[in-house]
Coordinates of C-alpha atoms in Angstrom, one line a residue:
Chain H
M22 CA 92.2 46.5 122.1
T23 CA 89.0 47.6 120.0
V24 CA 85.9 45.6 119.7
S25 CA 83.5 45.7 117.0
R26 CA 80.3 45.8 118.3
S27 CA 77.7 43.9 115.9
E28 CA 73.8 45.6 116.3
A29 CA 72.5 42.5 118.6
P30 CA 74.3 41.1 121.6
L31 CA 75.6 37.8 121.5
I32 CA 74.3 36.9 125.0
E33 CA 71.6 38.9 126.6
V34 CA 70.4 38.1 129.8
R35 CA 67.2 39.8 131.2
S36 CA 66.4 40.1 134.8
L37 CA 68.0 36.3 135.2
T38 CA 67.1 35.1 139.0
K39 CA 68.4 31.7 140.5
H40 CA 67.1 30.9 143.8
F41 CA 68.3 27.6 145.5
R42 CA 66.4 26.2 148.5
L43 CA 68.3 25.5 151.7
P44 CA 67.8 22.4 153.7
G45 CA 66.5 22.8 157.0
G46 CA 63.7 25.0 158.5
W47 CA 61.4 22.5 159.8
L48 CA 61.6 23.7 162.9
T49 CA 60.1 27.2 162.2
G50 CA 58.2 26.0 159.2
K51 CA 60.3 28.4 156.9
R52 CA 62.3 27.2 154.2
R53 CA 65.1 29.3 153.7
V54 CA 66.1 30.5 150.1
L55 CA 69.3 31.1 148.8
H56 CA 69.6 34.0 146.1
A57 CA 72.5 32.9 144.3
V58 CA 71.5 35.0 141.1
D59 CA 69.3 38.3 141.7
D60 CA 67.8 39.7 139.4
V61 CA 70.9 40.2 136.9
S62 CA 70.7 41.9 133.3
L63 CA 73.9 42.0 131.0
Q64 CA 74.8 42.0 127.2
V65 CA 77.8 40.6 126.0
Y66 CA 78.6 41.3 122.2
T67 CA 80.4 38.9 119.6
G68 CA 83.8 39.4 120.2
E69 CA 84.1 41.2 123.6
A70 CA 85.3 39.5 126.6
L71 CA 83.0 40.3 129.5
G72 CA 84.5 39.7 133.3
I73 CA 82.8 39.1 136.2
V74 CA 84.3 39.2 139.7
G75 CA 82.9 39.1 142.6
E76 CA 84.1 37.0 146.0
S77 CA 83.2 33.3 146.9
G78 CA 79.5 32.7 146.8
C79 CA 78.5 36.2 145.3
G80 CA 77.0 33.9 142.4
K81 CA 79.3 34.3 139.5
T82 CA 79.7 30.6 139.1
T83 CA 76.1 30.4 139.0
L84 CA 75.7 32.9 136.5
G85 CA 78.3 31.5 134.3
R86 CA 76.5 28.1 134.6
L87 CA 73.0 29.6 133.7
V88 CA 74.4 31.4 130.5
L89 CA 75.7 28.0 129.4
R90 CA 72.2 26.3 130.6
L91 CA 74.1 23.8 133.1
L92 CA 71.4 25.3 135.7
D93 CA 67.6 26.0 135.3
P94 CA 67.0 29.5 135.8
T95 CA 64.3 30.5 138.5
A96 CA 63.1 33.4 136.6
G97 CA 64.3 35.5 134.1
Q98 CA 65.2 35.2 129.9
I99 CA 68.7 34.2 128.4
L100 CA 68.9 35.2 124.8
F101 CA 71.7 33.2 122.7
D102 CA 72.0 35.0 119.7
G103 CA 68.7 36.7 119.6
R104 CA 67.3 33.3 120.8
E105 CA 65.6 32.5 123.6
I106 CA 67.2 29.5 125.4
A107 CA 66.3 29.9 129.3
K108 CA 63.1 27.1 128.6
L109 CA 64.8 24.9 126.0
K110 CA 64.7 21.3 126.5
K111 CA 67.8 19.3 126.8
S112 CA 67.5 18.1 123.3
E113 CA 66.9 21.4 122.0
L114 CA 70.2 22.7 123.7
L115 CA 72.2 20.0 122.2
P116 CA 72.9 21.8 119.0
L117 CA 73.7 25.0 120.8
R118 CA 76.1 23.1 123.0
R119 CA 78.8 23.2 120.6
Q120 CA 78.9 27.1 120.2
M121 CA 79.0 27.6 124.0
Q122 CA 82.1 25.8 125.7
V123 CA 83.4 26.0 129.3
V124 CA 86.9 26.0 130.8
F125 CA 86.7 25.4 134.8
Q126 CA 89.1 26.2 137.5
N127 CA 90.8 23.0 138.6
P128 CA 92.0 21.0 135.3
Q129 CA 93.0 18.2 137.3
Q130 CA 89.6 17.6 138.3
S131 CA 87.6 18.9 135.3
L132 CA 89.8 16.3 133.2
S133 CA 89.3 12.6 133.1
A134 CA 92.2 10.8 135.1
R135 CA 91.5 7.7 133.1
L136 CA 91.8 9.3 129.3
R137 CA 94.9 10.2 127.5
V138 CA 95.2 13.7 126.4
A139 CA 94.1 12.8 122.8
D140 CA 90.9 11.3 124.0
I141 CA 90.2 13.9 126.2
V142 CA 90.2 16.1 123.1
A143 CA 88.8 14.0 120.7
E144 CA 85.8 13.2 122.7
P145 CA 83.8 16.5 122.0
L146 CA 84.5 15.5 118.3
R147 CA 83.3 12.1 118.8
T148 CA 80.3 12.6 120.7
V149 CA 78.9 16.0 119.3
G150 CA 81.0 16.7 116.4
G151 CA 80.4 13.4 114.4
I152 CA 84.0 13.4 113.4
A153 CA 85.6 9.7 112.7
D154 CA 88.6 8.8 114.6
D155 CA 91.0 8.6 111.9
Q156 CA 90.4 12.4 111.0
S157 CA 90.0 13.6 114.7
R158 CA 94.0 12.5 115.4
R159 CA 94.9 15.2 113.2
R160 CA 92.4 17.6 114.3
V161 CA 93.4 17.2 118.0
L162 CA 97.0 18.0 117.0
G163 CA 95.7 20.9 115.5
L164 CA 94.2 21.9 118.6
L165 CA 97.2 21.2 120.7
E166 CA 99.4 23.3 118.7
Q167 CA 96.8 26.0 119.0
V168 CA 97.4 26.2 122.9
G169 CA 101.0 25.5 123.0
L170 CA 101.2 21.9 123.3
G171 CA 102.9 19.2 120.8
A172 CA 102.6 15.7 119.5
Q173 CA 104.6 14.6 122.5
H174 CA 101.3 15.3 124.9
L175 CA 99.3 13.2 123.0
D176 CA 99.7 10.0 124.7
R177 CA 100.2 11.5 128.1
Y178 CA 97.7 11.5 131.2
P179 CA 96.6 14.5 133.1
H180 CA 98.6 13.4 136.2
E181 CA 101.6 13.1 133.7
L182 CA 101.3 17.0 133.4
S183 CA 101.9 20.1 134.9
G184 CA 98.8 22.4 136.1
G185 CA 99.4 24.9 132.9
Q186 CA 99.5 21.9 130.8
C187 CA 96.4 20.8 131.9
Q188 CA 94.7 23.9 131.8
R189 CA 95.7 24.2 128.1
V190 CA 94.3 20.8 127.7
A191 CA 91.2 21.7 128.9
I192 CA 91.2 25.3 126.8
A193 CA 91.9 22.7 123.7
R194 CA 88.9 20.7 124.5
A195 CA 86.6 23.6 124.7
L196 CA 87.7 25.0 121.3
A197 CA 87.5 21.4 119.8
L198 CA 84.1 22.3 118.3
D199 CA 84.8 25.6 117.2
P200 CA 82.6 27.5 119.7
V201 CA 81.6 31.4 119.5
L202 CA 81.5 31.8 123.4
L203 CA 83.8 30.6 125.9
V204 CA 82.8 30.6 129.7
L205 CA 85.7 30.7 131.7
D206 CA 85.4 30.2 135.5
E207 CA 88.3 31.1 137.3
P208 CA 90.8 29.6 134.8
T209 CA 93.9 30.6 136.3
S210 CA 93.2 30.4 140.1
A211 CA 94.9 27.0 140.7
L212 CA 98.2 28.3 138.7
D213 CA 101.2 29.7 139.8
V214 CA 101.9 33.4 138.9
S215 CA 104.5 32.8 136.1
V216 CA 102.0 30.0 134.6
Q217 CA 99.0 32.3 135.1
A218 CA 100.6 34.8 132.8
Q219 CA 101.5 32.1 130.4
I220 CA 97.9 31.0 130.2
L221 CA 96.2 34.5 130.1
N222 CA 98.8 35.6 127.0
L223 CA 97.1 32.2 125.6
L224 CA 93.9 33.5 126.2
V225 CA 94.1 36.9 125.2
D226 CA 95.9 35.5 121.9
L227 CA 93.2 32.6 121.0
R228 CA 90.5 35.6 121.0
Q229 CA 92.1 37.5 118.8
R230 CA 92.9 34.9 116.4
L231 CA 89.5 32.7 116.7
G232 CA 87.3 36.2 117.1
L233 CA 85.9 34.2 120.4
T234 CA 83.6 35.8 123.0
Y235 CA 84.3 35.3 126.8
L236 CA 82.6 35.4 129.7
F237 CA 85.6 35.5 132.2
I238 CA 84.6 34.8 135.9
S239 CA 87.4 35.4 138.5
H240 CA 87.7 36.5 141.7
D241 CA 91.1 38.6 141.0
L242 CA 90.5 41.8 139.5
G243 CA 93.9 42.3 138.2
V244 CA 93.3 39.5 135.8
V245 CA 89.9 40.2 134.9
E246 CA 91.1 43.7 134.0
H247 CA 93.9 42.5 132.0
V248 CA 91.7 40.1 129.8
C249 CA 88.7 41.8 129.9
D250 CA 86.9 44.8 127.7
R251 CA 84.4 45.4 130.3
I252 CA 83.7 44.3 133.9
A253 CA 81.0 43.6 135.9
V254 CA 81.3 43.4 139.9
M255 CA 78.9 41.1 141.3
Y256 CA 77.8 41.1 145.2
L257 CA 75.4 39.0 146.8
G258 CA 73.7 37.9 143.8
K259 CA 73.2 41.5 142.0
I260 CA 76.0 43.4 139.7
V261 CA 76.6 46.3 141.5
E262 CA 78.8 48.4 139.1
S263 CA 80.0 47.6 135.5
G264 CA 81.8 49.3 132.7
P265 CA 85.4 49.3 130.9
G266 CA 87.9 48.0 133.1
K267 CA 90.0 51.6 133.3
E268 CA 87.1 53.5 134.5
I269 CA 86.3 51.1 137.3
F270 CA 90.0 50.8 138.5
A271 CA 90.4 54.9 137.9
A272 CA 87.1 55.7 139.8
P273 CA 85.2 52.5 141.3
G274 CA 81.9 53.7 142.6
H275 CA 80.7 51.3 144.7
P276 CA 82.0 50.6 148.1
Y277 CA 82.2 46.8 147.5
T278 CA 84.4 47.3 144.4
Q279 CA 86.4 49.7 146.1
A280 CA 87.3 47.5 148.9
L281 CA 88.0 44.6 146.3
L282 CA 90.1 47.2 144.5
G283 CA 92.0 47.8 147.5
A284 CA 93.1 44.4 148.6
I285 CA 94.3 43.5 145.7
P286 CA 98.0 43.9 145.0
S287 CA 98.9 46.4 142.3
Q288 CA 102.4 47.7 141.0
M289 CA 102.4 51.4 141.4
S290 CA 105.1 53.7 139.9
R291 CA 106.4 55.5 142.8
R292 CA 109.1 58.1 141.7
G293 CA 110.2 55.6 139.3
V294 CA 110.3 53.1 141.7
N295 CA 108.1 50.0 141.1
W296 CA 106.4 49.0 144.3
L297 CA 104.0 46.0 144.8
C298 CA 101.7 47.0 147.7
C299 CA 98.2 46.2 148.4
R300 CA 97.1 49.8 148.4
V301 CA 93.9 50.4 150.3
M302 CA 94.6 47.8 152.8
S303 CA 94.3 49.9 155.6
Q304 CA 91.0 51.3 154.7
V305 CA 90.0 47.7 154.6
R306 CA 90.9 47.4 158.3
Q307 CA 87.9 49.8 159.4
P308 CA 85.0 48.2 160.3
A309 CA 82.9 50.5 157.5
I310 CA 83.8 47.8 155.3
W311 CA 83.7 44.7 157.5
L312 CA 82.6 42.6 154.5
S313 CA 83.2 39.4 156.5
I314 CA 80.4 37.2 156.1
P315 CA 78.2 38.3 152.6
H316 CA 74.9 36.7 153.4
P317 CA 73.2 35.7 150.3
V318 CA 70.0 34.8 152.2
P319 CA 67.8 37.8 152.8
V320 CA 66.9 38.7 156.0
G321 CA 63.7 40.6 156.1
T322 CA 63.3 42.8 153.2
G323 CA 67.0 43.9 152.7
Y324 CA 70.3 42.3 152.9
L325 CA 72.8 41.5 155.4
P326 CA 76.0 42.7 154.8
D327 CA 76.9 42.0 158.4
Chain G
M29 CA 125.9 34.8 167.7
K30 CA 123.3 33.1 166.0
S31 CA 120.2 35.0 165.6
F32 CA 116.6 34.2 166.7
L33 CA 115.9 31.3 164.0
Q34 CA 118.9 30.5 161.6
I35 CA 118.8 27.7 158.9
Q36 CA 122.1 26.8 157.5
D37 CA 122.3 25.2 153.8
L38 CA 119.2 22.5 154.7
H39 CA 119.1 19.8 152.1
I40 CA 115.7 17.7 152.5
A41 CA 114.9 14.8 150.2
F42 CA 111.8 12.6 149.8
Q43 CA 112.0 9.1 149.1
S44 CA 108.8 7.9 146.6
D45 CA 108.2 5.1 144.5
R46 CA 110.2 6.6 141.7
G47 CA 113.2 7.7 143.7
T48 CA 114.8 10.2 145.4
V49 CA 113.5 14.1 145.0
A50 CA 115.4 16.7 146.2
A51 CA 112.9 18.8 147.8
L52 CA 115.6 21.1 149.5
N53 CA 119.1 22.1 148.0
G54 CA 120.6 24.0 150.6
V55 CA 118.0 26.3 152.1
T56 CA 119.9 29.4 154.1
L57 CA 118.0 31.9 155.7
D58 CA 117.8 33.8 159.1
V59 CA 114.8 35.5 160.9
R60 CA 115.2 38.3 163.5
R61 CA 113.5 38.5 166.5
G62 CA 110.0 40.3 166.3
E63 CA 110.0 40.4 162.4
M64 CA 107.5 39.6 160.0
F65 CA 109.7 37.1 157.5
G66 CA 108.5 36.4 154.3
L67 CA 109.1 33.0 152.3
V68 CA 107.9 33.2 148.8
G69 CA 107.8 30.9 146.0
E70 CA 105.9 29.0 143.3
T71 CA 103.8 25.5 144.1
G72 CA 106.8 22.9 144.6
C73 CA 109.5 25.4 145.4
G74 CA 109.9 23.8 149.0
K75 CA 108.4 26.6 151.0
T76 CA 106.2 24.4 153.1
V77 CA 108.6 21.7 153.6
T78 CA 110.8 24.6 155.4
G79 CA 108.2 25.5 157.3
L80 CA 107.3 21.7 158.2
A81 CA 111.3 21.0 159.1
M82 CA 111.1 23.9 161.6
L83 CA 108.3 22.7 163.7
G84 CA 109.8 18.7 163.3
L85 CA 106.6 17.8 161.5
L86 CA 108.3 16.4 158.2
P87 CA 106.6 13.4 156.8
K88 CA 108.2 10.0 157.3
S89 CA 109.1 9.7 153.3
A90 CA 111.5 12.9 154.3
R91 CA 115.1 12.8 155.1
V92 CA 117.5 15.4 156.2
R93 CA 120.7 15.0 154.6
S94 CA 122.6 17.7 156.0
G95 CA 122.1 21.3 157.3
S96 CA 120.9 22.7 160.5
I97 CA 117.4 24.8 161.7
F98 CA 118.7 26.9 165.1
F99 CA 115.8 28.2 166.8
E100 CA 116.6 30.1 170.0
H101 CA 120.2 28.7 169.7
T102 CA 119.1 24.7 169.8
D103 CA 119.5 22.9 166.7
V104 CA 115.6 21.9 165.9
L105 CA 116.8 19.0 163.8
A106 CA 118.9 17.1 166.7
M107 CA 116.0 17.6 169.2
S108 CA 114.1 14.2 170.4
A109 CA 110.4 13.5 170.0
G110 CA 109.9 14.7 173.7
E111 CA 111.7 18.0 173.2
L112 CA 110.1 18.8 170.1
Q113 CA 106.5 18.4 171.7
S114 CA 107.2 20.9 174.2
L115 CA 108.8 23.3 171.5
R116 CA 105.7 22.8 169.4
G117 CA 102.7 24.9 170.1
R118 CA 104.6 26.7 173.2
R119 CA 107.4 28.1 171.1
I120 CA 106.6 27.6 167.8
S121 CA 103.1 27.5 166.3
M122 CA 102.0 27.0 163.0
I123 CA 98.6 27.8 161.0
F124 CA 97.9 25.9 157.6
Q125 CA 96.4 27.2 154.1
D126 CA 92.9 25.8 154.5
P127 CA 91.2 26.1 158.3
S128 CA 88.4 24.1 157.1
T129 CA 90.7 20.9 157.1
A130 CA 92.8 21.9 159.6
L131 CA 90.4 22.4 162.3
N132 CA 88.6 19.0 163.3
P133 CA 85.2 18.9 162.4
V134 CA 83.7 16.9 165.2
F135 CA 84.6 18.9 167.8
T136 CA 83.7 22.3 169.1
I137 CA 85.9 25.2 168.7
G138 CA 86.3 25.4 172.2
S139 CA 87.0 21.6 173.2
Q140 CA 89.9 21.8 170.8
M141 CA 91.4 25.2 172.2
E142 CA 90.9 23.6 175.8
R143 CA 93.0 20.4 174.7
V144 CA 95.8 22.4 173.4
A145 CA 95.8 25.0 176.8
R146 CA 95.6 22.1 179.0
Q147 CA 98.0 19.9 177.3
H148 CA 100.6 22.7 177.0
L149 CA 99.9 24.9 179.9
G150 CA 98.8 22.6 182.6
L151 CA 95.6 24.6 182.8
N152 CA 92.5 23.1 184.5
R153 CA 89.1 22.9 182.4
R154 CA 87.7 26.3 183.4
Q155 CA 91.0 28.0 183.3
A156 CA 91.8 26.5 179.5
R157 CA 87.9 27.9 178.4
A158 CA 88.8 31.2 179.8
R159 CA 92.2 31.4 178.3
A160 CA 90.4 30.2 174.8
G161 CA 87.7 32.9 175.1
A162 CA 90.0 35.3 175.7
M163 CA 92.5 34.3 172.8
L164 CA 89.4 34.5 170.4
E165 CA 88.4 38.0 171.8
A166 CA 92.4 39.0 170.9
V167 CA 92.1 38.1 167.4
G168 CA 88.8 40.2 166.8
L169 CA 86.2 37.6 166.8
P170 CA 82.8 38.5 168.1
D171 CA 80.3 36.6 170.6
V172 CA 83.1 34.4 171.8
G173 CA 80.6 32.6 174.0
W174 CA 78.6 31.0 171.2
I175 CA 82.3 30.6 168.8
L176 CA 83.4 28.3 171.5
S177 CA 80.5 26.3 171.5
A178 CA 80.1 26.3 167.6
Y179 CA 81.8 23.2 165.2
P180 CA 84.2 24.6 162.4
H181 CA 81.5 24.3 159.7
H182 CA 79.5 26.9 161.7
L183 CA 82.1 29.4 160.8
S184 CA 83.2 31.2 157.7
G185 CA 86.3 30.9 156.1
G186 CA 87.6 33.8 157.6
M187 CA 86.1 33.2 161.1
K188 CA 87.6 29.8 160.6
Q189 CA 91.0 31.4 160.1
R190 CA 90.9 33.7 162.9
A191 CA 89.9 30.7 165.5
M192 CA 93.0 28.9 164.0
I193 CA 95.1 32.0 164.6
A194 CA 93.8 32.3 168.4
M195 CA 94.6 28.2 168.8
A196 CA 97.8 28.9 167.5
L197 CA 98.6 31.7 170.0
L198 CA 97.3 30.0 173.1
C199 CA 100.6 29.3 174.6
E200 CA 101.9 33.0 173.4
P201 CA 104.9 31.4 171.4
A202 CA 107.7 33.3 170.1
L203 CA 107.3 32.3 166.6
L204 CA 104.3 31.8 164.5
V205 CA 105.0 30.2 161.0
A206 CA 102.0 30.8 158.6
D207 CA 101.7 28.6 155.7
E208 CA 99.3 30.4 152.9
P209 CA 96.9 31.4 155.9
T210 CA 95.0 33.3 153.2
T211 CA 95.4 31.6 149.9
A212 CA 91.8 29.8 150.3
L213 CA 90.4 33.2 151.5
D214 CA 89.1 36.2 149.4
V215 CA 90.7 39.0 148.8
T216 CA 88.6 41.5 151.5
I217 CA 89.0 38.5 154.2
Q218 CA 92.9 38.3 153.3
A219 CA 93.4 41.7 153.8
Q220 CA 91.5 41.6 157.7
I221 CA 93.7 38.6 158.3
L222 CA 97.0 40.0 157.4
A223 CA 96.3 43.3 159.2
L224 CA 95.1 40.9 162.3
L225 CA 98.8 39.2 161.9
S226 CA 100.6 42.5 162.1
E227 CA 98.3 43.7 164.8
L228 CA 98.9 40.4 166.8
R229 CA 102.9 40.9 166.3
S230 CA 103.2 43.7 168.2
K231 CA 100.7 43.0 171.0
F232 CA 102.2 39.3 171.9
N233 CA 105.8 40.4 170.6
L234 CA 105.4 37.9 168.2
T235 CA 107.9 36.7 165.3
V236 CA 105.8 35.6 162.3
M237 CA 107.1 33.4 159.3
L238 CA 104.7 34.1 156.6
I239 CA 104.6 31.5 153.7
T240 CA 103.1 32.4 150.8
H241 CA 103.3 32.4 146.7
N242 CA 101.7 36.0 146.4
L243 CA 104.5 38.7 146.2
G244 CA 101.5 41.7 147.2
V245 CA 101.3 40.3 150.2
V246 CA 104.8 40.1 151.2
A247 CA 105.1 43.7 149.7
H248 CA 102.5 44.8 152.3
T249 CA 103.2 43.0 155.2
C250 CA 106.8 41.8 155.6
D251 CA 110.1 43.4 157.0
R252 CA 112.2 40.9 155.3
F253 CA 111.9 38.3 152.7
A254 CA 113.2 35.2 150.6
V255 CA 112.7 34.2 147.5
L256 CA 112.7 30.4 146.9
Y257 CA 113.3 28.6 143.9
A258 CA 113.9 24.9 143.2
G259 CA 114.5 24.3 146.9
R260 CA 116.8 27.2 147.2
V261 CA 116.9 31.2 148.3
V262 CA 117.6 32.8 145.3
E263 CA 117.1 36.2 147.0
I264 CA 116.9 37.5 150.1
G265 CA 116.8 40.9 151.7
A266 CA 114.5 43.9 153.3
T267 CA 111.2 44.1 151.7
S268 CA 112.3 47.7 150.5
A269 CA 115.3 46.8 148.9
V270 CA 114.3 44.0 147.0
F271 CA 110.9 45.4 145.5
T272 CA 113.0 48.7 144.8
V273 CA 115.7 46.9 143.0
P274 CA 115.3 43.0 142.5
Q275 CA 118.4 41.8 142.0
H276 CA 117.8 37.7 140.8
P277 CA 116.4 37.3 137.3
Y278 CA 113.8 35.1 138.8
T279 CA 112.6 37.6 141.1
R280 CA 112.4 40.0 138.2
A281 CA 110.5 38.0 135.9
L282 CA 107.8 36.9 139.0
L283 CA 107.3 40.5 139.4
A284 CA 106.9 41.3 135.9
A285 CA 104.1 38.1 135.3
I286 CA 101.9 40.2 137.6
P287 CA 99.1 41.3 135.6
T288 CA 98.6 45.2 136.4
P289 CA 96.3 47.8 135.0
A290 CA 99.5 49.3 133.2
A291 CA 100.0 46.1 131.1
H292 CA 96.6 46.1 130.0
G293 CA 96.4 44.8 126.2
K294 CA 100.0 44.2 126.5
A295 CA 101.4 40.5 126.7
L296 CA 102.5 39.5 129.7
A297 CA 105.8 38.5 130.5
A298 CA 105.4 35.1 131.5
I299 CA 108.3 32.9 132.5
P300 CA 108.7 30.0 130.2
G301 CA 108.9 26.6 130.9
T302 CA 107.9 24.9 134.1
V303 CA 109.6 24.4 137.6
P304 CA 112.1 21.6 137.4
V305 CA 110.4 18.0 138.8
N306 CA 113.3 16.8 140.6
P307 CA 115.6 20.0 141.4
G308 CA 118.2 18.1 142.9
A309 CA 119.2 16.3 139.3
V310 CA 119.8 19.9 138.0
S311 CA 123.5 20.4 137.9
G312 CA 124.3 24.5 137.8
C313 CA 121.5 26.9 138.6
A314 CA 118.0 25.4 138.7
F315 CA 116.5 28.4 137.1
A316 CA 119.0 28.5 134.3
P317 CA 116.5 26.6 131.5
R318 CA 114.3 29.3 132.2
C319 CA 116.4 32.4 132.5
A320 CA 116.7 35.0 129.8
F321 CA 120.2 35.8 130.9
V322 CA 121.7 32.8 131.3
F323 CA 125.4 31.9 130.3
D324 CA 127.8 29.2 130.2
R325 CA 128.7 28.9 133.9
C326 CA 125.2 28.9 135.3
K327 CA 124.7 25.7 133.8
Q328 CA 128.0 24.5 135.6
E329 CA 128.0 25.3 138.8
A330 CA 125.1 26.7 141.4
P331 CA 125.7 30.4 142.3
P332 CA 126.2 30.8 146.1
L333 CA 124.0 33.2 148.1
R334 CA 126.2 36.5 148.2
A335 CA 125.5 39.6 149.6
V336 CA 125.1 42.6 147.0
A337 CA 124.0 45.1 149.6
A338 CA 123.6 45.7 153.5
N339 CA 120.2 44.1 153.4
Q340 CA 120.2 42.1 150.2
A341 CA 121.6 39.0 148.9
N342 CA 121.4 37.3 145.5
A343 CA 122.5 33.8 144.4
C344 CA 123.1 35.0 140.6
F345 CA 126.7 35.0 138.6
L346 CA 125.3 38.0 136.8
D347 CA 126.3 40.9 139.4
E348 CA 129.3 38.9 140.1
A349 CA 130.1 39.4 136.2
G350 CA 129.4 42.9 136.5
G351 CA 126.6 42.2 134.0
D352 CA 123.3 44.3 134.1
A353 CA 120.6 41.7 134.3
G354 CA 118.0 44.2 133.0

């Protein structure tokens, strides 16, 4: 897939940092600080899909929320379409909200259990879009059709839908305001493999059709590689490696990327026989890559990769 | 001669407000002593129910309609509550997906483990603590003294799962049922836990039944495995045989749906439709509505599990008809 890169990136993040204060420390007098995102810089161009991979606690979700300004950064700049948004007030952010939308991991939790599908998808149209109810019904139907659902789903509640259908509703809701950027935070992690494939196909298709830009966050390197043009690997709040997926898969530079790559099941062609296996699992067993407890709280000057 | 564990035509249904839901519709499989056996399937296919039934841990709403589970020549389903009590922990242990909910948050790891050892092995407190410590060491945890006195929330996910495994192995059971033991864990930790399981298997002469939705995990760790769909085994066999030539259309579709570098930029072969909500109500093959190779007979009768090779069996009419599924 070729991506036409415009001159300026849609999103540019410069030295972005987010610290969380941890509770405790009253005995020692030292407040512990968790460096969730630490001096991260990246660019995402219009129409591009950038994948952020890393394990739980590496700061990838925090990064996504910072870009959406759902969290306030501790330091650094966020440029959206050339405009600095890191310090904008809530009211100033509101017009930008319709351009950036988000899909979360667990659709059963991110969809209101008390609303019907029609109301869930219509809500952004009503609250931000200012579209009257009678017009919104047709628009909602169009959105549902775009994600592979139909009129028969309009009056259902989330609990009457399967996990995959719920995630389709969440995507339809995210698309309601014609955004340019979608932040996808583990959109298929709660789904079965066969359904995951459906949703991944849908996301690839939507991006092509609507010219969307993706920030795709996942712990699954295989999934990210499938959807994204470029991949950034995060570890302990920092981006340790980034580049086109093909290059990273062919020659992972950072030891952490190697461990991550080795731990995913991959289909290899061995004498024409398809084999699924965890390739470098034996390597991971060795204590050299004993990555059991990533520790985002700095100890002394450096990190403690245990 | 029955094998180590033999499940024969097991039917289990759940009573709910909306009527009866058939979870298992004739599960037949056998596990041999000392092997790592995989039970694979998607959400709702009945893999956890199968695991719970083996330990007599089914919820009250479940009813065993027919079938048998022979473990070491005894039918588990015919056991009394007391017999089950001495079976669980002693002969069969189970570990669960999420170690943070499976461990009791208000007791230390040490006291939870001691209780198991005292109950089942009749040890005194000091002996029980020593045994718990030894087992924590065996699962590769550092600083055992600290872990014994730690509460579950002090430990990371991987450490908790190791502690769970240590607790499950306290009485050196013959069979360990591991229900999605790595699903809640990161991939690098997953690799460690799976490596640990195969290591412990040889150390303790253990048979492991690994319940998972992840075919990659199965490919790397299991000797044999069964694919479950809608409460039935659709394919069972030696891992190498099934991955070399998957026979059932569902197994093939599952393998094709996994994103791989080779498939970059191409559409993934997603399986259309969803798993049937109440597979018991479906006549014929439960996979028929989603199958690309469906023909008339599939909709009328359910295909039985038939051996297609020495170490592989398949429940599909395709190979019987001589047709080629792929």
